[in-house]
């Protein structure tokens, strides 16, 4: 159950996300966010150090609960590595290809050149990727994957997962969002390519 403080933080995030989506970063003022969320500028700055930080947290707040479940899949025993990566890939793609996250990613890209915003976004992405890196590092140490740069491998896995379905949606090359079957097949192909690169050779 959310505390009063947690509810207030979420109310600020919801108000800010709505305004950023409608007007963009530059034309949204902290005063407008206050008016929509209730409270004062001091209240907002007690939760977020800057408007830039608030923007970044808005972009990721949509996915926080879902990401928690997705990343938890990488904490389970990897007796069947293919199955674990497949489940992770499908869960990741369901989130990445959702209309809400496509809209958020477009907004992130549009505002990345604002002072400090791009760097904050990148650091947030790295924090999320670190959990995938930790999992792959553990699997490499157990000899289930070839040794290598686990962080690079995590980035390559994400790129493989995104390239088939996500990029066309992001760039408006397609209009319909994929169903579960399409997501499962895209994840299967991405994970298969990843394992072709990193699976240990059977001797």
PDB file of C-alpha atoms in Angstrom:
ATOM      1  CA  UNK A   1       0.000   0.000   0.000  1.00  0.00           C
ATOM      2  CA  UNK A   2       1.423   3.396  -0.968  1.00  0.00           C
ATOM      3  CA  UNK A   3       2.245   5.863   1.800  1.00  0.00           C
ATOM      4  CA  UNK A   4       0.932   9.418   1.614  1.00  0.00           C
ATOM      5  CA  UNK A   5       4.405  10.506   0.485  1.00  0.00           C
ATOM      6  CA  UNK A   6       4.419   7.856  -2.235  1.00  0.00           C
ATOM      7  CA  UNK A   7       0.966   8.884  -3.427  1.00  0.00           C
ATOM      8  CA  UNK A   8       2.010  12.525  -3.618  1.00  0.00           C
ATOM      9  CA  UNK A   9       5.124  11.636  -5.607  1.00  0.00           C
ATOM     10  CA  UNK A  10       3.013   9.606  -8.029  1.00  0.00           C
ATOM     11  CA  UNK A  11       0.493  12.447  -8.359  1.00  0.00           C
ATOM     12  CA  UNK A  12       3.343  14.784  -9.332  1.00  0.00           C
ATOM     13  CA  UNK A  13       4.656  12.257 -11.848  1.00  0.00           C
ATOM     14  CA  UNK A  14       1.199  11.777 -13.378  1.00  0.00           C
ATOM     15  CA  UNK A  15       0.600  15.508 -13.685  1.00  0.00           C
ATOM     16  CA  UNK A  16       4.047  16.171 -15.095  1.00  0.00           C
ATOM     17  CA  UNK A  17       3.811  13.333 -17.613  1.00  0.00           C
ATOM     18  CA  UNK A  18       0.503  14.655 -18.907  1.00  0.00           C
ATOM     19  CA  UNK A  19       1.924  18.142 -19.379  1.00  0.00           C
ATOM     20  CA  UNK A  20       5.212  16.985 -20.895  1.00  0.00           C
ATOM     21  CA  UNK A  21       3.251  14.845 -23.359  1.00  0.00           C
ATOM     22  CA  UNK A  22       0.931  17.714 -24.297  1.00  0.00           C
ATOM     23  CA  UNK A  23       3.429  20.562 -24.448  1.00  0.00           C
ATOM     24  CA  UNK A  24       6.946  19.130 -24.434  1.00  0.00           C
ATOM     25  CA  UNK A  25       9.705  19.815 -21.923  1.00  0.00           C
ATOM     26  CA  UNK A  26      10.488  23.436 -22.823  1.00  0.00           C
ATOM     27  CA  UNK A  27       6.914  24.749 -22.732  1.00  0.00           C
ATOM     28  CA  UNK A  28       5.964  22.956 -19.507  1.00  0.00           C
ATOM     29  CA  UNK A  29       6.618  24.974 -16.360  1.00  0.00           C
ATOM     30  CA  UNK A  30       6.988  23.726 -12.803  1.00  0.00           C
ATOM     31  CA  UNK A  31       4.190  26.143 -11.855  1.00  0.00           C
ATOM     32  CA  UNK A  32       1.822  24.356 -14.249  1.00  0.00           C
ATOM     33  CA  UNK A  33       2.780  21.008 -12.758  1.00  0.00           C
ATOM     34  CA  UNK A  34       2.043  22.411  -9.293  1.00  0.00           C
ATOM     35  CA  UNK A  35      -1.364  23.638 -10.434  1.00  0.00           C
ATOM     36  CA  UNK A  36      -2.282  20.247 -11.845  1.00  0.00           C
ATOM     37  CA  UNK A  37      -0.839  18.093  -9.061  1.00  0.00           C
ATOM     38  CA  UNK A  38      -1.581  20.417  -6.155  1.00  0.00           C
ATOM     39  CA  UNK A  39       1.028  21.742  -3.771  1.00  0.00           C
ATOM     40  CA  UNK A  40       3.910  24.127  -4.219  1.00  0.00           C
ATOM     41  CA  UNK A  41       7.232  24.265  -6.059  1.00  0.00           C
ATOM     42  CA  UNK A  42       8.911  23.455  -2.744  1.00  0.00           C
ATOM     43  CA  UNK A  43       6.882  20.228  -2.598  1.00  0.00           C
ATOM     44  CA  UNK A  44       7.993  19.213  -6.085  1.00  0.00           C
ATOM     45  CA  UNK A  45      11.626  20.013  -5.375  1.00  0.00           C
ATOM     46  CA  UNK A  46      11.480  17.977  -2.173  1.00  0.00           C
ATOM     47  CA  UNK A  47      10.933  14.923  -4.416  1.00  0.00           C
ATOM     48  CA  UNK A  48      12.928  15.902  -7.519  1.00  0.00           C
ATOM     49  CA  UNK A  49      16.115  17.939  -7.655  1.00  0.00           C
ATOM     50  CA  UNK A  50      15.260  19.618 -10.956  1.00  0.00           C
ATOM     51  CA  UNK A  51      12.739  19.789 -13.758  1.00  0.00           C
ATOM     52  CA  UNK A  52      15.123  17.630 -15.813  1.00  0.00           C
ATOM     53  CA  UNK A  53      15.156  14.920 -13.149  1.00  0.00           C
ATOM     54  CA  UNK A  54      11.364  15.059 -12.908  1.00  0.00           C
ATOM     55  CA  UNK A  55      11.110  14.604 -16.678  1.00  0.00           C
ATOM     56  CA  UNK A  56      13.370  11.536 -16.604  1.00  0.00           C
ATOM     57  CA  UNK A  57      11.491   9.973 -13.699  1.00  0.00           C
ATOM     58  CA  UNK A  58       8.203  10.587 -15.548  1.00  0.00           C
ATOM     59  CA  UNK A  59       9.442   8.686 -18.562  1.00  0.00           C
ATOM     60  CA  UNK A  60      10.368   5.661 -16.490  1.00  0.00           C
ATOM     61  CA  UNK A  61       7.562   5.710 -13.924  1.00  0.00           C
ATOM     62  CA  UNK A  62       5.209   4.176 -16.503  1.00  0.00           C
ATOM     63  CA  UNK A  63       7.351   1.069 -16.638  1.00  0.00           C
ATOM     64  CA  UNK A  64       8.607   0.727 -13.058  1.00  0.00           C
ATOM     65  CA  UNK A  65       6.168  -1.896 -11.790  1.00  0.00           C
ATOM     66  CA  UNK A  66       6.252  -3.881 -15.023  1.00  0.00           C
ATOM     67  CA  UNK A  67      10.036  -3.748 -15.220  1.00  0.00           C
ATOM     68  CA  UNK A  68      10.302  -5.054 -11.680  1.00  0.00           C
ATOM     69  CA  UNK A  69       8.448  -8.217 -12.682  1.00  0.00           C
ATOM     70  CA  UNK A  70      10.370  -8.526 -15.944  1.00  0.00           C
ATOM     71  CA  UNK A  71      13.771  -8.227 -14.305  1.00  0.00           C
ATOM     72  CA  UNK A  72      12.773 -10.595 -11.479  1.00  0.00           C
ATOM     73  CA  UNK A  73      12.686 -13.339 -14.094  1.00  0.00           C
ATOM     74  CA  UNK A  74      16.470 -13.037 -14.313  1.00  0.00           C
ATOM     75  CA  UNK A  75      16.849 -13.829 -10.622  1.00  0.00           C
ATOM     76  CA  UNK A  76      15.391 -17.318 -10.910  1.00  0.00           C
ATOM     77  CA  UNK A  77      17.652 -20.361 -11.358  1.00  0.00           C
ATOM     78  CA  UNK A  78      18.791 -20.584 -14.956  1.00  0.00           C
ATOM     79  CA  UNK A  79      18.626 -24.374 -15.304  1.00  0.00           C
ATOM     80  CA  UNK A  80      17.030 -23.808 -18.699  1.00  0.00           C
ATOM     81  CA  UNK A  81      18.770 -20.696 -19.995  1.00  0.00           C
ATOM     82  CA  UNK A  82      16.816 -20.652 -23.250  1.00  0.00           C
ATOM     83  CA  UNK A  83      13.505 -20.649 -21.382  1.00  0.00           C
ATOM     84  CA  UNK A  84      14.608 -17.895 -18.976  1.00  0.00           C
ATOM     85  CA  UNK A  85      15.814 -15.645 -21.808  1.00  0.00           C
ATOM     86  CA  UNK A  86      12.695 -16.362 -23.866  1.00  0.00           C
ATOM     87  CA  UNK A  87      10.397 -15.394 -20.977  1.00  0.00           C
ATOM     88  CA  UNK A  88      12.465 -12.276 -20.335  1.00  0.00           C
ATOM     89  CA  UNK A  89      12.440 -11.349 -24.017  1.00  0.00           C
ATOM     90  CA  UNK A  90       8.674 -11.686 -24.349  1.00  0.00           C
ATOM     91  CA  UNK A  91       8.064  -9.664 -21.196  1.00  0.00           C
ATOM     92  CA  UNK A  92      10.494  -6.976 -22.340  1.00  0.00           C
ATOM     93  CA  UNK A  93       8.853  -6.711 -25.757  1.00  0.00           C
ATOM     94  CA  UNK A  94       5.321  -6.522 -24.340  1.00  0.00           C
ATOM     95  CA  UNK A  95       6.448  -3.469 -22.408  1.00  0.00           C
ATOM     96  CA  UNK A  96       8.643  -1.886 -25.092  1.00  0.00           C
ATOM     97  CA  UNK A  97       5.991  -2.234 -27.799  1.00  0.00           C
ATOM     98  CA  UNK A  98       3.070  -0.975 -25.717  1.00  0.00           C
ATOM     99  CA  UNK A  99       1.501   2.276 -26.972  1.00  0.00           C
ATOM    100  CA  UNK A 100       2.413   4.040 -23.721  1.00  0.00           C
ATOM    101  CA  UNK A 101       6.105   3.151 -23.915  1.00  0.00           C
ATOM    102  CA  UNK A 102       6.360   3.940 -27.621  1.00  0.00           C
ATOM    103  CA  UNK A 103       4.991   7.415 -26.885  1.00  0.00           C
ATOM    104  CA  UNK A 104       7.364   7.823 -23.946  1.00  0.00           C
ATOM    105  CA  UNK A 105      10.392   6.783 -25.988  1.00  0.00           C
ATOM    106  CA  UNK A 106       9.524   9.252 -28.742  1.00  0.00           C
ATOM    107  CA  UNK A 107       9.271  12.006 -26.148  1.00  0.00           C
ATOM    108  CA  UNK A 108      12.604  11.003 -24.596  1.00  0.00           C
ATOM    109  CA  UNK A 109      14.346  11.184 -27.956  1.00  0.00           C
ATOM    110  CA  UNK A 110      12.720  14.525 -28.781  1.00  0.00           C
ATOM    111  CA  UNK A 111      13.924  16.083 -25.527  1.00  0.00           C
ATOM    112  CA  UNK A 112      17.312  14.366 -25.166  1.00  0.00           C
ATOM    113  CA  UNK A 113      19.271  17.439 -26.298  1.00  0.00           C
ATOM    114  CA  UNK A 114      17.907  19.582 -23.465  1.00  0.00           C
ATOM    115  CA  UNK A 115      20.556  20.499 -20.921  1.00  0.00           C
ATOM    116  CA  UNK A 116      21.367  17.373 -18.947  1.00  0.00           C
ATOM    117  CA  UNK A 117      18.248  15.430 -19.978  1.00  0.00           C
ATOM    118  CA  UNK A 118      19.964  13.021 -22.366  1.00  0.00           C
ATOM    119  CA  UNK A 119      22.672  12.180 -19.850  1.00  0.00           C
ATOM    120  CA  UNK A 120      20.122  11.594 -17.085  1.00  0.00           C
ATOM    121  CA  UNK A 121      18.091   9.347 -19.380  1.00  0.00           C
ATOM    122  CA  UNK A 122      21.172   7.360 -20.331  1.00  0.00           C
ATOM    123  CA  UNK A 123      22.229   6.907 -16.705  1.00  0.00           C
ATOM    124  CA  UNK A 124      18.749   5.652 -15.835  1.00  0.00           C
ATOM    125  CA  UNK A 125      18.878   3.157 -18.708  1.00  0.00           C
ATOM    126  CA  UNK A 126      22.286   1.964 -17.512  1.00  0.00           C
ATOM    127  CA  UNK A 127      20.897   1.349 -14.021  1.00  0.00           C
ATOM    128  CA  UNK A 128      18.153  -0.837 -15.480  1.00  0.00           C
ATOM    129  CA  UNK A 129      20.585  -2.641 -17.794  1.00  0.00           C
ATOM    130  CA  UNK A 130      22.863  -3.383 -14.842  1.00  0.00           C
ATOM    131  CA  UNK A 131      20.434  -6.038 -13.619  1.00  0.00           C
ATOM    132  CA  UNK A 132      20.636  -7.824 -16.972  1.00  0.00           C
ATOM    133  CA  UNK A 133      24.425  -7.442 -16.897  1.00  0.00           C
ATOM    134  CA  UNK A 134      24.578  -9.018 -13.431  1.00  0.00           C
ATOM    135  CA  UNK A 135      22.530 -11.998 -14.606  1.00  0.00           C
ATOM    136  CA  UNK A 136      24.644 -12.558 -17.731  1.00  0.00           C
ATOM    137  CA  UNK A 137      27.855 -12.176 -15.719  1.00  0.00           C
ATOM    138  CA  UNK A 138      26.660 -14.894 -13.338  1.00  0.00           C
ATOM    139  CA  UNK A 139      25.733 -17.186 -16.229  1.00  0.00           C
ATOM    140  CA  UNK A 140      29.127 -16.614 -17.846  1.00  0.00           C
ATOM    141  CA  UNK A 141      30.851 -17.435 -14.549  1.00  0.00           C
ATOM    142  CA  UNK A 142      28.869 -20.688 -14.362  1.00  0.00           C
ATOM    143  CA  UNK A 143      30.085 -21.606 -17.834  1.00  0.00           C
ATOM    144  CA  UNK A 144      26.622 -21.544 -19.418  1.00  0.00           C
ATOM    145  CA  UNK A 145      27.696 -18.757 -21.778  1.00  0.00           C
ATOM    146  CA  UNK A 146      31.081 -17.915 -23.202  1.00  0.00           C
ATOM    147  CA  UNK A 147      33.019 -15.436 -21.118  1.00  0.00           C
ATOM    148  CA  UNK A 148      33.105 -11.836 -22.273  1.00  0.00           C
ATOM    149  CA  UNK A 149      31.951  -8.329 -21.492  1.00  0.00           C
ATOM    150  CA  UNK A 150      28.611  -8.967 -19.770  1.00  0.00           C
ATOM    151  CA  UNK A 151      27.525  -5.335 -20.026  1.00  0.00           C
ATOM    152  CA  UNK A 152      28.160  -5.300 -23.770  1.00  0.00           C
ATOM    153  CA  UNK A 153      26.255  -8.574 -24.060  1.00  0.00           C
ATOM    154  CA  UNK A 154      23.300  -7.022 -22.184  1.00  0.00           C
ATOM    155  CA  UNK A 155      23.243  -4.127 -24.634  1.00  0.00           C
ATOM    156  CA  UNK A 156      23.418  -6.482 -27.592  1.00  0.00           C
ATOM    157  CA  UNK A 157      20.538  -8.566 -26.235  1.00  0.00           C
ATOM    158  CA  UNK A 158      18.388  -5.460 -25.897  1.00  0.00           C
ATOM    159  CA  UNK A 159      19.271  -4.353 -29.435  1.00  0.00           C
ATOM    160  CA  UNK A 160      18.349  -7.766 -30.831  1.00  0.00           C
ATOM    161  CA  UNK A 161      15.020  -7.716 -29.008  1.00  0.00           C
ATOM    162  CA  UNK A 162      14.158  -4.214 -30.201  1.00  0.00           C
ATOM    163  CA  UNK A 163      15.183  -4.398 -33.840  1.00  0.00           C
ATOM    164  CA  UNK A 164      12.313  -6.457 -35.291  1.00  0.00           C
ATOM    165  CA  UNK A 165       9.163  -5.025 -33.724  1.00  0.00           C
ATOM    166  CA  UNK A 166      10.117  -1.974 -31.696  1.00  0.00           C
ATOM    167  CA  UNK A 167      11.963   0.126 -34.275  1.00  0.00           C
ATOM    168  CA  UNK A 168       9.162   0.073 -36.902  1.00  0.00           C
ATOM    169  CA  UNK A 169       6.674   1.127 -34.217  1.00  0.00           C
ATOM    170  CA  UNK A 170       8.942   3.874 -32.893  1.00  0.00           C
ATOM    171  CA  UNK A 171       9.449   5.310 -36.380  1.00  0.00           C
ATOM    172  CA  UNK A 172       5.757   5.003 -37.371  1.00  0.00           C
ATOM    173  CA  UNK A 173       6.644   2.543 -40.144  1.00  0.00           C
ATOM    174  CA  UNK A 174       3.766   0.350 -38.915  1.00  0.00           C
ATOM    175  CA  UNK A 175       0.588   1.372 -37.142  1.00  0.00           C
ATOM    176  CA  UNK A 176      -0.626  -1.821 -35.453  1.00  0.00           C
ATOM    177  CA  UNK A 177       0.946  -3.140 -32.275  1.00  0.00           C
ATOM    178  CA  UNK A 178       2.094  -6.790 -32.238  1.00  0.00           C
ATOM    179  CA  UNK A 179       0.023  -9.536 -30.695  1.00  0.00           C
ATOM    180  CA  UNK A 180       1.352 -12.176 -28.294  1.00  0.00           C
ATOM    181  CA  UNK A 181       2.242 -14.580 -31.106  1.00  0.00           C
ATOM    182  CA  UNK A 182       4.319 -11.974 -32.950  1.00  0.00           C
ATOM    183  CA  UNK A 183       6.061 -11.006 -29.715  1.00  0.00           C
ATOM    184  CA  UNK A 184       6.871 -14.627 -28.888  1.00  0.00           C
ATOM    185  CA  UNK A 185       8.335 -15.270 -32.349  1.00  0.00           C
ATOM    186  CA  UNK A 186      10.376 -12.053 -32.328  1.00  0.00           C
ATOM    187  CA  UNK A 187      11.749 -12.891 -28.873  1.00  0.00           C
ATOM    188  CA  UNK A 188      12.568 -16.407 -30.035  1.00  0.00           C
ATOM    189  CA  UNK A 189      14.536 -15.124 -33.015  1.00  0.00           C
ATOM    190  CA  UNK A 190      16.369 -12.506 -30.950  1.00  0.00           C
ATOM    191  CA  UNK A 191      17.300 -14.948 -28.184  1.00  0.00           C
ATOM    192  CA  UNK A 192      18.350 -17.544 -30.757  1.00  0.00           C
ATOM    193  CA  UNK A 193      20.709 -15.061 -32.408  1.00  0.00           C
ATOM    194  CA  UNK A 194      22.081 -14.025 -29.018  1.00  0.00           C
ATOM    195  CA  UNK A 195      22.762 -17.626 -28.014  1.00  0.00           C
ATOM    196  CA  UNK A 196      24.382 -18.359 -31.375  1.00  0.00           C
ATOM    197  CA  UNK A 197      26.889 -15.657 -30.488  1.00  0.00           C
ATOM    198  CA  UNK A 198      27.411 -16.468 -26.806  1.00  0.00           C
ATOM    199  CA  UNK A 199      26.554 -20.135 -26.231  1.00  0.00           C
ATOM    200  CA  UNK A 200      29.533 -22.290 -25.339  1.00  0.00           C
ATOM    201  CA  UNK A 201      30.625 -24.773 -27.936  1.00  0.00           C
ATOM    202  CA  UNK A 202      29.749 -28.389 -27.152  1.00  0.00           C
ATOM    203  CA  UNK A 203      32.835 -30.568 -27.334  1.00  0.00           C
TER     204      UNK A 203
END
